[in-house]
PDB file of C-alpha atoms in Angstrom:
ATOM      1  CA  MET A 177     -34.514  -3.203 -94.574  1.00  0.00           C
ATOM      2  CA  THR A 178     -37.731  -5.014 -93.733  1.00  0.00           C
ATOM      3  CA  SER A 179     -36.389  -5.907 -90.532  1.00  0.00           C
ATOM      4  CA  GLU A 180     -35.880  -2.461 -89.886  1.00  0.00           C
ATOM      5  CA  LYS A 181     -39.631  -1.575 -90.000  1.00  0.00           C
ATOM      6  CA  GLU A 182     -40.601  -4.473 -88.616  1.00  0.00           C
ATOM      7  CA  THR A 183     -38.331  -3.618 -85.592  1.00  0.00           C
ATOM      8  CA  HIS A 184     -39.949   0.286 -85.693  1.00  0.00           C
ATOM      9  CA  ASP A 185     -43.612  -1.576 -86.061  1.00  0.00           C
ATOM     10  CA  GLN A 186     -42.403  -3.795 -82.712  1.00  0.00           C
ATOM     11  CA  ILE A 187     -41.234  -0.427 -81.188  1.00  0.00           C
ATOM     12  CA  ASP A 188     -44.717   1.679 -82.038  1.00  0.00           C
ATOM     13  CA  HIS A 189     -46.862  -0.842 -80.946  1.00  0.00           C
ATOM     14  CA  GLN A 190     -45.338  -1.300 -77.426  1.00  0.00           C
ATOM     15  CA  ILE A 191     -45.606   2.561 -77.146  1.00  0.00           C
ATOM     16  CA  LYS A 192     -49.248   2.513 -77.873  1.00  0.00           C
ATOM     17  CA  ASP A 193     -50.277  -0.467 -76.206  1.00  0.00           C
ATOM     18  CA  ALA A 194     -48.354   1.230 -73.078  1.00  0.00           C
ATOM     19  CA  VAL A 195     -50.282   4.352 -73.384  1.00  0.00           C
ATOM     20  CA  GLU A 196     -53.480   2.678 -74.186  1.00  0.00           C
ATOM     21  CA  SER A 197     -52.696   0.752 -70.570  1.00  0.00           C
ATOM     22  CA  THR A 198     -51.847   4.114 -68.649  1.00  0.00           C
ATOM     23  CA  ALA A 199     -55.377   5.133 -70.030  1.00  0.00           C
ATOM     24  CA  GLU A 200     -57.345   2.735 -68.243  1.00  0.00           C
ATOM     25  CA  GLU A 201     -55.523   3.053 -65.273  1.00  0.00           C
ATOM     26  CA  LYS A 202     -56.451   6.319 -65.158  1.00  0.00           C
ATOM     27  CA  THR A 203     -59.939   6.267 -66.276  1.00  0.00           C
ATOM     28  CA  LYS A 204     -60.775   3.401 -63.467  1.00  0.00           C
ATOM     29  CA  PRO A 205     -63.020   4.532 -60.679  1.00  0.00           C
ATOM     30  CA  LYS A 206     -61.049   5.509 -57.591  1.00  0.00           C
ATOM     31  CA  GLU A 207     -62.188   2.642 -54.597  1.00  0.00           C
ATOM     32  CA  LYS A 208     -62.944   4.452 -51.252  1.00  0.00           C
ATOM     33  CA  ARG A 209     -60.868   3.777 -48.445  1.00  0.00           C
ATOM     34  CA  PHE A 210     -62.612   3.599 -45.245  1.00  0.00           C
ATOM     35  CA  SER A 211     -60.761   4.533 -42.646  1.00  0.00           C
ATOM     36  CA  ARG A 212     -62.155   2.874 -39.309  1.00  0.00           C
ATOM     37  CA  LYS A 213     -63.164   5.400 -36.461  1.00  0.00           C
ATOM     38  CA  LYS A 214     -60.361   5.315 -33.728  1.00  0.00           C
ATOM     39  CA  GLN A 215     -61.866   3.163 -30.373  1.00  0.00           C
ATOM     40  CA  THR A 216     -60.704   4.728 -27.021  1.00  0.00           C
ATOM     41  CA  PRO A 217     -59.755   2.728 -24.586  1.00  0.00           C
ATOM     42  CA  SER A 218     -62.473   1.827 -21.694  1.00  0.00           C
ATOM     43  CA  GLU A 219     -61.751   2.401 -18.233  1.00  0.00           C
ATOM     44  CA  ALA A 220     -60.984  -1.200 -17.370  1.00  0.00           C
ATOM     45  CA  HIS A 221     -57.914  -1.248 -19.988  1.00  0.00           C
ATOM     46  CA  ILE A 222     -56.693   2.237 -18.717  1.00  0.00           C
ATOM     47  CA  GLN A 223     -57.376   0.598 -14.858  1.00  0.00           C
ATOM     48  CA  LYS A 224     -55.582  -2.030 -15.878  1.00  0.00           C
ATOM     49  CA  LEU A 225     -52.593  -0.391 -17.551  1.00  0.00           C
ATOM     50  CA  GLU A 226     -52.449   1.600 -14.173  1.00  0.00           C
ATOM     51  CA  GLU A 227     -52.056  -1.279 -12.249  1.00  0.00           C
ATOM     52  CA  ASN A 228     -49.151  -2.745 -14.474  1.00  0.00           C
ATOM     53  CA  ILE A 229     -47.675   0.874 -13.775  1.00  0.00           C
ATOM     54  CA  ALA A 230     -47.607   0.562 -10.100  1.00  0.00           C
ATOM     55  CA  ALA A 231     -46.442  -3.162  -9.771  1.00  0.00           C
ATOM     56  CA  LEU A 232     -43.484  -2.256 -12.126  1.00  0.00           C
ATOM     57  CA  GLU A 233     -43.158   1.237 -10.224  1.00  0.00           C
ATOM     58  CA  GLY A 234     -42.756  -1.260  -7.250  1.00  0.00           C
ATOM     59  CA  GLU A 235     -40.399  -3.487  -8.634  1.00  0.00           C
ATOM     60  CA  ILE A 236     -38.414  -1.219  -9.503  1.00  0.00           C
ATOM     61  CA  THR A 237     -38.640   0.389  -5.633  1.00  0.00           C
ATOM     62  CA  ILE A 238     -37.233  -3.044  -4.792  1.00  0.00           C
ATOM     63  CA  LEU A 239     -34.539  -3.162  -7.217  1.00  0.00           C
ATOM     64  CA  ILE A 240     -33.092   0.063  -5.977  1.00  0.00           C
ATOM     65  CA  GLN A 241     -33.425  -0.864  -2.546  1.00  0.00           C
ATOM     66  CA  ALA A 242     -31.238  -4.010  -3.172  1.00  0.00           C
ATOM     67  CA  LYS A 243     -29.109  -2.047  -5.389  1.00  0.00           C
ATOM     68  CA  LEU A 244     -28.621   0.316  -2.556  1.00  0.00           C
ATOM     69  CA  MET A 245     -28.191  -2.664  -0.081  1.00  0.00           C
ATOM     70  CA  ALA A 246     -25.821  -4.683  -1.978  1.00  0.00           C
ATOM     71  CA  GLU A 247     -23.303  -1.340  -2.385  1.00  0.00           C
ATOM     72  CA  ASP A 248     -23.446  -1.249   1.531  1.00  0.00           C
ATOM     73  CA  LYS A 249     -22.197  -4.163   2.027  1.00  0.00           C
ATOM     74  CA  MET A 250     -19.545  -4.133  -0.737  1.00  0.00           C
ATOM     75  CA  LYS A 251     -18.569  -0.506   0.995  1.00  0.00           C
ATOM     76  CA  ARG A 252     -18.388  -2.470   4.283  1.00  0.00           C
ATOM     77  CA  VAL A 253     -16.566  -5.738   2.637  1.00  0.00           C
ATOM     78  CA  ALA A 254     -14.074  -3.457   1.401  1.00  0.00           C
ATOM     79  CA  ALA A 255     -13.760  -1.402   4.692  1.00  0.00           C
ATOM     80  CA  ASP A 256     -13.231  -4.692   6.676  1.00  0.00           C
ATOM     81  CA  PHE A 257     -10.666  -6.115   4.177  1.00  0.00           C
ATOM     82  CA  ASP A 258      -9.040  -2.559   4.325  1.00  0.00           C
ATOM     83  CA  ASN A 259      -8.832  -2.796   8.409  1.00  0.00           C
ATOM     84  CA  MET A 260      -7.848  -6.035   8.069  1.00  0.00           C
ATOM     85  CA  THR A 261      -4.309  -5.482   5.677  1.00  0.00           C
ATOM     86  CA  LYS A 262      -3.563  -2.445   8.146  1.00  0.00           C
ATOM     87  CA  ARG A 263      -4.180  -5.123  11.166  1.00  0.00           C
ATOM     88  CA  LYS A 264      -1.774  -7.493   9.814  1.00  0.00           C
ATOM     89  CA  GLU A 265       0.833  -5.439   8.296  1.00  0.00           C
ATOM     90  CA  ARG A 266       1.046  -3.556  11.846  1.00  0.00           C
ATOM     91  CA  GLU A 267       1.440  -7.081  13.524  1.00  0.00           C
ATOM     92  CA  PHE A 268       4.192  -8.441  10.479  1.00  0.00           C
ATOM     93  CA  ASN A 269       6.410  -4.963  11.360  1.00  0.00           C
ATOM     94  CA  ARG A 270       6.084  -5.435  14.822  1.00  0.00           C
ATOM     95  CA  THR A 271       7.312  -8.969  14.664  1.00  0.00           C
ATOM     96  CA  LEU A 272       9.732  -7.581  12.626  1.00  0.00           C
ATOM     97  CA  SER A 273      10.778  -5.379  15.113  1.00  0.00           C
ATOM     98  CA  PHE A 274      11.078  -7.765  17.905  1.00  0.00           C
ATOM     99  CA  ALA A 275      13.229 -10.048  15.914  1.00  0.00           C
ATOM    100  CA  ARG A 276      15.604  -7.332  15.220  1.00  0.00           C
ATOM    101  CA  GLU A 277      15.841  -6.081  18.636  1.00  0.00           C
ATOM    102  CA  ASN A 278      16.496  -9.564  19.987  1.00  0.00           C
ATOM    103  CA  LEU A 279      18.831  -9.879  17.093  1.00  0.00           C
ATOM    104  CA  VAL A 280      20.711  -6.785  18.002  1.00  0.00           C
ATOM    105  CA  ARG A 281      20.969  -8.066  21.653  1.00  0.00           C
ATOM    106  CA  ASP A 282      22.612 -11.432  20.387  1.00  0.00           C
ATOM    107  CA  LEU A 283      25.259  -8.768  18.682  1.00  0.00           C
ATOM    108  CA  LEU A 284      25.964  -6.108  21.396  1.00  0.00           C
ATOM    109  CA  PRO A 285      28.257  -8.720  23.632  1.00  0.00           C
ATOM    110  CA  LEU A 286      30.233  -9.281  20.650  1.00  0.00           C
ATOM    111  CA  LEU A 287      30.420  -5.238  19.539  1.00  0.00           C
ATOM    112  CA  ASP A 288      31.572  -5.220  23.468  1.00  0.00           C
ATOM    113  CA  ASP A 289      34.401  -7.632  23.034  1.00  0.00           C
ATOM    114  CA  LEU A 290      35.945  -5.658  19.327  1.00  0.00           C
ATOM    115  CA  GLU A 291      35.615  -2.165  21.293  1.00  0.00           C
ATOM    116  CA  ARG A 292      37.385  -3.974  24.523  1.00  0.00           C
ATOM    117  CA  SER A 293      39.716  -5.763  21.800  1.00  0.00           C
ATOM    118  CA  ALA A 294      40.391  -2.394  20.615  1.00  0.00           C
ATOM    119  CA  GLN A 295      41.004  -0.917  23.326  1.00  0.00           C
ATOM    120  CA  PHE A 296      43.202  -3.251  24.845  1.00  0.00           C
ATOM    121  CA  ASP A 297      45.597  -3.252  21.687  1.00  0.00           C
ATOM    122  CA  GLU A 298      45.792   0.573  21.514  1.00  0.00           C
ATOM    123  CA  SER A 299      46.658   0.752  25.146  1.00  0.00           C
ATOM    124  CA  SER A 300      49.038  -1.956  25.106  1.00  0.00           C
ATOM    125  CA  ASN A 301      51.085  -0.854  21.778  1.00  0.00           C
ATOM    126  CA  ASN A 302      53.978   0.697  24.127  1.00  0.00           C
ATOM    127  CA  SER A 303      54.572  -2.342  26.327  1.00  0.00           C
ATOM    128  CA  GLU A 304      57.522  -4.049  26.488  1.00  0.00           C
ATOM    129  CA  LYS A 305      56.381  -7.482  24.998  1.00  0.00           C
ATOM    130  CA  ASN A 306      55.400  -5.534  21.739  1.00  0.00           C
ATOM    131  CA  THR A 307      58.254  -6.748  19.713  1.00  0.00           C
ATOM    132  CA  ASP A 308      57.232  -5.405  16.616  1.00  0.00           C
ATOM    133  CA  PRO A 309      55.146  -2.551  16.427  1.00  0.00           C
ATOM    134  CA  GLU A 310      54.353  -2.986  12.553  1.00  0.00           C
ATOM    135  CA  VAL A 311      52.270  -6.100  13.176  1.00  0.00           C
ATOM    136  CA  LYS A 312      50.897  -4.876  16.547  1.00  0.00           C
ATOM    137  CA  ASN A 313      49.290  -1.526  14.880  1.00  0.00           C
ATOM    138  CA  THR A 314      48.030  -3.622  11.760  1.00  0.00           C
ATOM    139  CA  GLN A 315      46.167  -6.129  14.375  1.00  0.00           C
ATOM    140  CA  GLN A 316      44.987  -3.010  16.132  1.00  0.00           C
ATOM    141  CA  THR A 317      43.871  -1.138  12.342  1.00  0.00           C
ATOM    142  CA  GLY A 318      42.086  -4.569  11.732  1.00  0.00           C
ATOM    143  CA  ILE A 319      39.784  -4.668  14.775  1.00  0.00           C
ATOM    144  CA  ARG A 320      39.332  -1.692  14.749  1.00  0.00           C
ATOM    145  CA  MET A 321      38.204  -1.465  11.429  1.00  0.00           C
ATOM    146  CA  ILE A 322      36.008  -4.477  11.700  1.00  0.00           C
ATOM    147  CA  TYR A 323      34.408  -2.465  15.207  1.00  0.00           C
ATOM    148  CA  GLU A 324      34.115   0.652  13.430  1.00  0.00           C
ATOM    149  CA  ARG A 325      32.077  -1.452  10.102  1.00  0.00           C
ATOM    150  CA  PHE A 326      30.239  -3.177  12.688  1.00  0.00           C
ATOM    151  CA  LEU A 327      28.853  -0.291  14.554  1.00  0.00           C
ATOM    152  CA  LYS A 328      28.439   1.593  11.181  1.00  0.00           C
ATOM    153  CA  TYR A 329      25.480  -1.443   9.847  1.00  0.00           C
ATOM    154  CA  LEU A 330      24.001  -1.356  13.209  1.00  0.00           C
ATOM    155  CA  GLN A 331      23.721   2.873  12.857  1.00  0.00           C
ATOM    156  CA  GLU A 332      22.262   2.596   9.964  1.00  0.00           C
ATOM    157  CA  THR A 333      19.609  -0.061  10.780  1.00  0.00           C
ATOM    158  CA  GLY A 334      18.338   2.499  13.146  1.00  0.00           C
ATOM    159  CA  VAL A 335      20.584   1.339  16.212  1.00  0.00           C
ATOM    160  CA  GLU A 336      21.543   4.030  18.173  1.00  0.00           C
ATOM    161  CA  ARG A 337      24.867   4.123  20.893  1.00  0.00           C
ATOM    162  CA  PHE A 338      25.179   6.514  23.644  1.00  0.00           C
ATOM    163  CA  ASP A 339      26.953   7.198  26.029  1.00  0.00           C
ATOM    164  CA  PRO A 340      25.642   9.478  29.040  1.00  0.00           C
ATOM    165  CA  THR A 341      28.794  10.659  30.811  1.00  0.00           C
ATOM    166  CA  GLY A 342      28.215  14.241  32.469  1.00  0.00           C
ATOM    167  CA  GLU A 343      24.833  13.236  32.034  1.00  0.00           C
ATOM    168  CA  ALA A 344      22.045  13.281  34.862  1.00  0.00           C
ATOM    169  CA  PHE A 345      21.771   9.922  35.993  1.00  0.00           C
ATOM    170  CA  ASN A 346      18.504   8.387  34.495  1.00  0.00           C
ATOM    171  CA  PRO A 347      17.279   5.336  36.123  1.00  0.00           C
ATOM    172  CA  ASP A 348      14.980   4.479  32.845  1.00  0.00           C
ATOM    173  CA  ILE A 349      18.246   3.635  30.877  1.00  0.00           C
ATOM    174  CA  HIS A 350      20.868   4.111  32.880  1.00  0.00           C
ATOM    175  CA  ASP A 351      22.272   1.603  35.424  1.00  0.00           C
ATOM    176  CA  ALA A 352      24.253   2.943  38.594  1.00  0.00           C
ATOM    177  CA  MET A 353      27.164   0.338  39.064  1.00  0.00           C
ATOM    178  CA  LEU A 354      28.665   2.407  41.642  1.00  0.00           C
ATOM    179  CA  THR A 355      28.567   5.316  43.216  1.00  0.00           C
ATOM    180  CA  ARG A 356      31.661   8.177  43.996  1.00  0.00           C
ATOM    181  CA  ALA A 357      31.164  11.136  45.917  1.00  0.00           C
ATOM    182  CA  VAL A 358      33.495  14.266  44.093  1.00  0.00           C
ATOM    183  CA  GLU A 359      34.001  17.544  45.329  1.00  0.00           C
ATOM    184  CA  ASN A 360      32.294  20.021  43.093  1.00  0.00           C
ATOM    185  CA  THR A 361      30.162  18.102  41.173  1.00  0.00           C
ATOM    186  CA  LYS A 362      26.753  17.900  42.207  1.00  0.00           C
ATOM    187  CA  PRO A 363      24.559  14.272  43.130  1.00  0.00           C
ATOM    188  CA  GLY A 364      23.170  12.336  40.426  1.00  0.00           C
ATOM    189  CA  ILE A 365      25.801  13.162  37.529  1.00  0.00           C
ATOM    190  CA  VAL A 366      27.009  10.003  35.635  1.00  0.00           C
ATOM    191  CA  LEU A 367      30.802  10.117  36.139  1.00  0.00           C
ATOM    192  CA  GLU A 368      31.492   7.644  33.662  1.00  0.00           C
ATOM    193  CA  CYS A 369      30.196   4.885  31.348  1.00  0.00           C
ATOM    194  CA  PHE A 370      31.167   1.255  32.333  1.00  0.00           C
ATOM    195  CA  GLN A 371      29.288  -0.212  28.937  1.00  0.00           C
ATOM    196  CA  PRO A 372      28.001   2.258  26.844  1.00  0.00           C
ATOM    197  CA  GLY A 373      23.864   1.850  26.627  1.00  0.00           C
ATOM    198  CA  TYR A 374      21.914   1.020  23.042  1.00  0.00           C
ATOM    199  CA  LYS A 375      18.580   2.045  21.856  1.00  0.00           C
ATOM    200  CA  LEU A 376      16.477   1.352  18.550  1.00  0.00           C
ATOM    201  CA  GLY A 377      13.875   4.241  18.049  1.00  0.00           C
ATOM    202  CA  ASP A 378      12.271   4.977  21.106  1.00  0.00           C
ATOM    203  CA  ARG A 379      13.296   1.225  22.798  1.00  0.00           C
ATOM    204  CA  ILE A 380      15.854   1.240  25.053  1.00  0.00           C
ATOM    205  CA  LEU A 381      17.794  -2.613  24.274  1.00  0.00           C
ATOM    206  CA  ARG A 382      20.646  -2.115  26.509  1.00  0.00           C
ATOM    207  CA  HIS A 383      20.584   0.200  29.603  1.00  0.00           C
ATOM    208  CA  ALA A 384      24.666   2.183  30.366  1.00  0.00           C
ATOM    209  CA  LYS A 385      26.229   0.851  33.409  1.00  0.00           C
ATOM    210  CA  VAL A 386      27.645   3.892  34.683  1.00  0.00           C
ATOM    211  CA  ILE A 387      29.168   5.363  37.981  1.00  0.00           C
ATOM    212  CA  VAL A 388      26.568   8.194  39.936  1.00  0.00           C
ATOM    213  CA  SER A 389      28.000  11.192  41.813  1.00  0.00           C
ATOM    214  CA  GLU A 390      26.671  10.895  45.694  1.00  0.00           C
TER     215      GLU A 390
END
């Protein structure tokens, strides 16, 4: 019991001290707060600020001009690079086209040989020397297949074969080997084609060798 009473007494004492302390704080005279009078900037200070602003605006203008110049230079560099890339691409395509033309020109004599071989075997298929028609037909078929596959390959690469028989003679794409007078045929007509011509796009790889009416 004694300890509980002492505890209550201590609590009451603490409460009393707190109340008295609060009362003392309220009764203390309040200190006056003196506010310093707001000072206005001097004319010299204002002039200095204006000079700083003008200097900053000048720097901003210089930076903007430098930025525009850098952007213009970048655009010109990009345009030059694009033009160079296109020029290199055109040169590459032109070189590739010339190389392909030269390759096809070198292959045309071989194609002519295959064509003549196929025609010769066909014309001699019924000759007396042909003792084994089955073997002869097999050889002819093989040569014809090689010729047709070769010609198809060239056509797939853009090569075009042309036979101008019956057309008007054109010295730009025809070579007149002979002339012949033919009744009821006006002059300058291709009567026969000795050797077909070939072209790649709009470029003539080989003129057609022809006989022309006179």
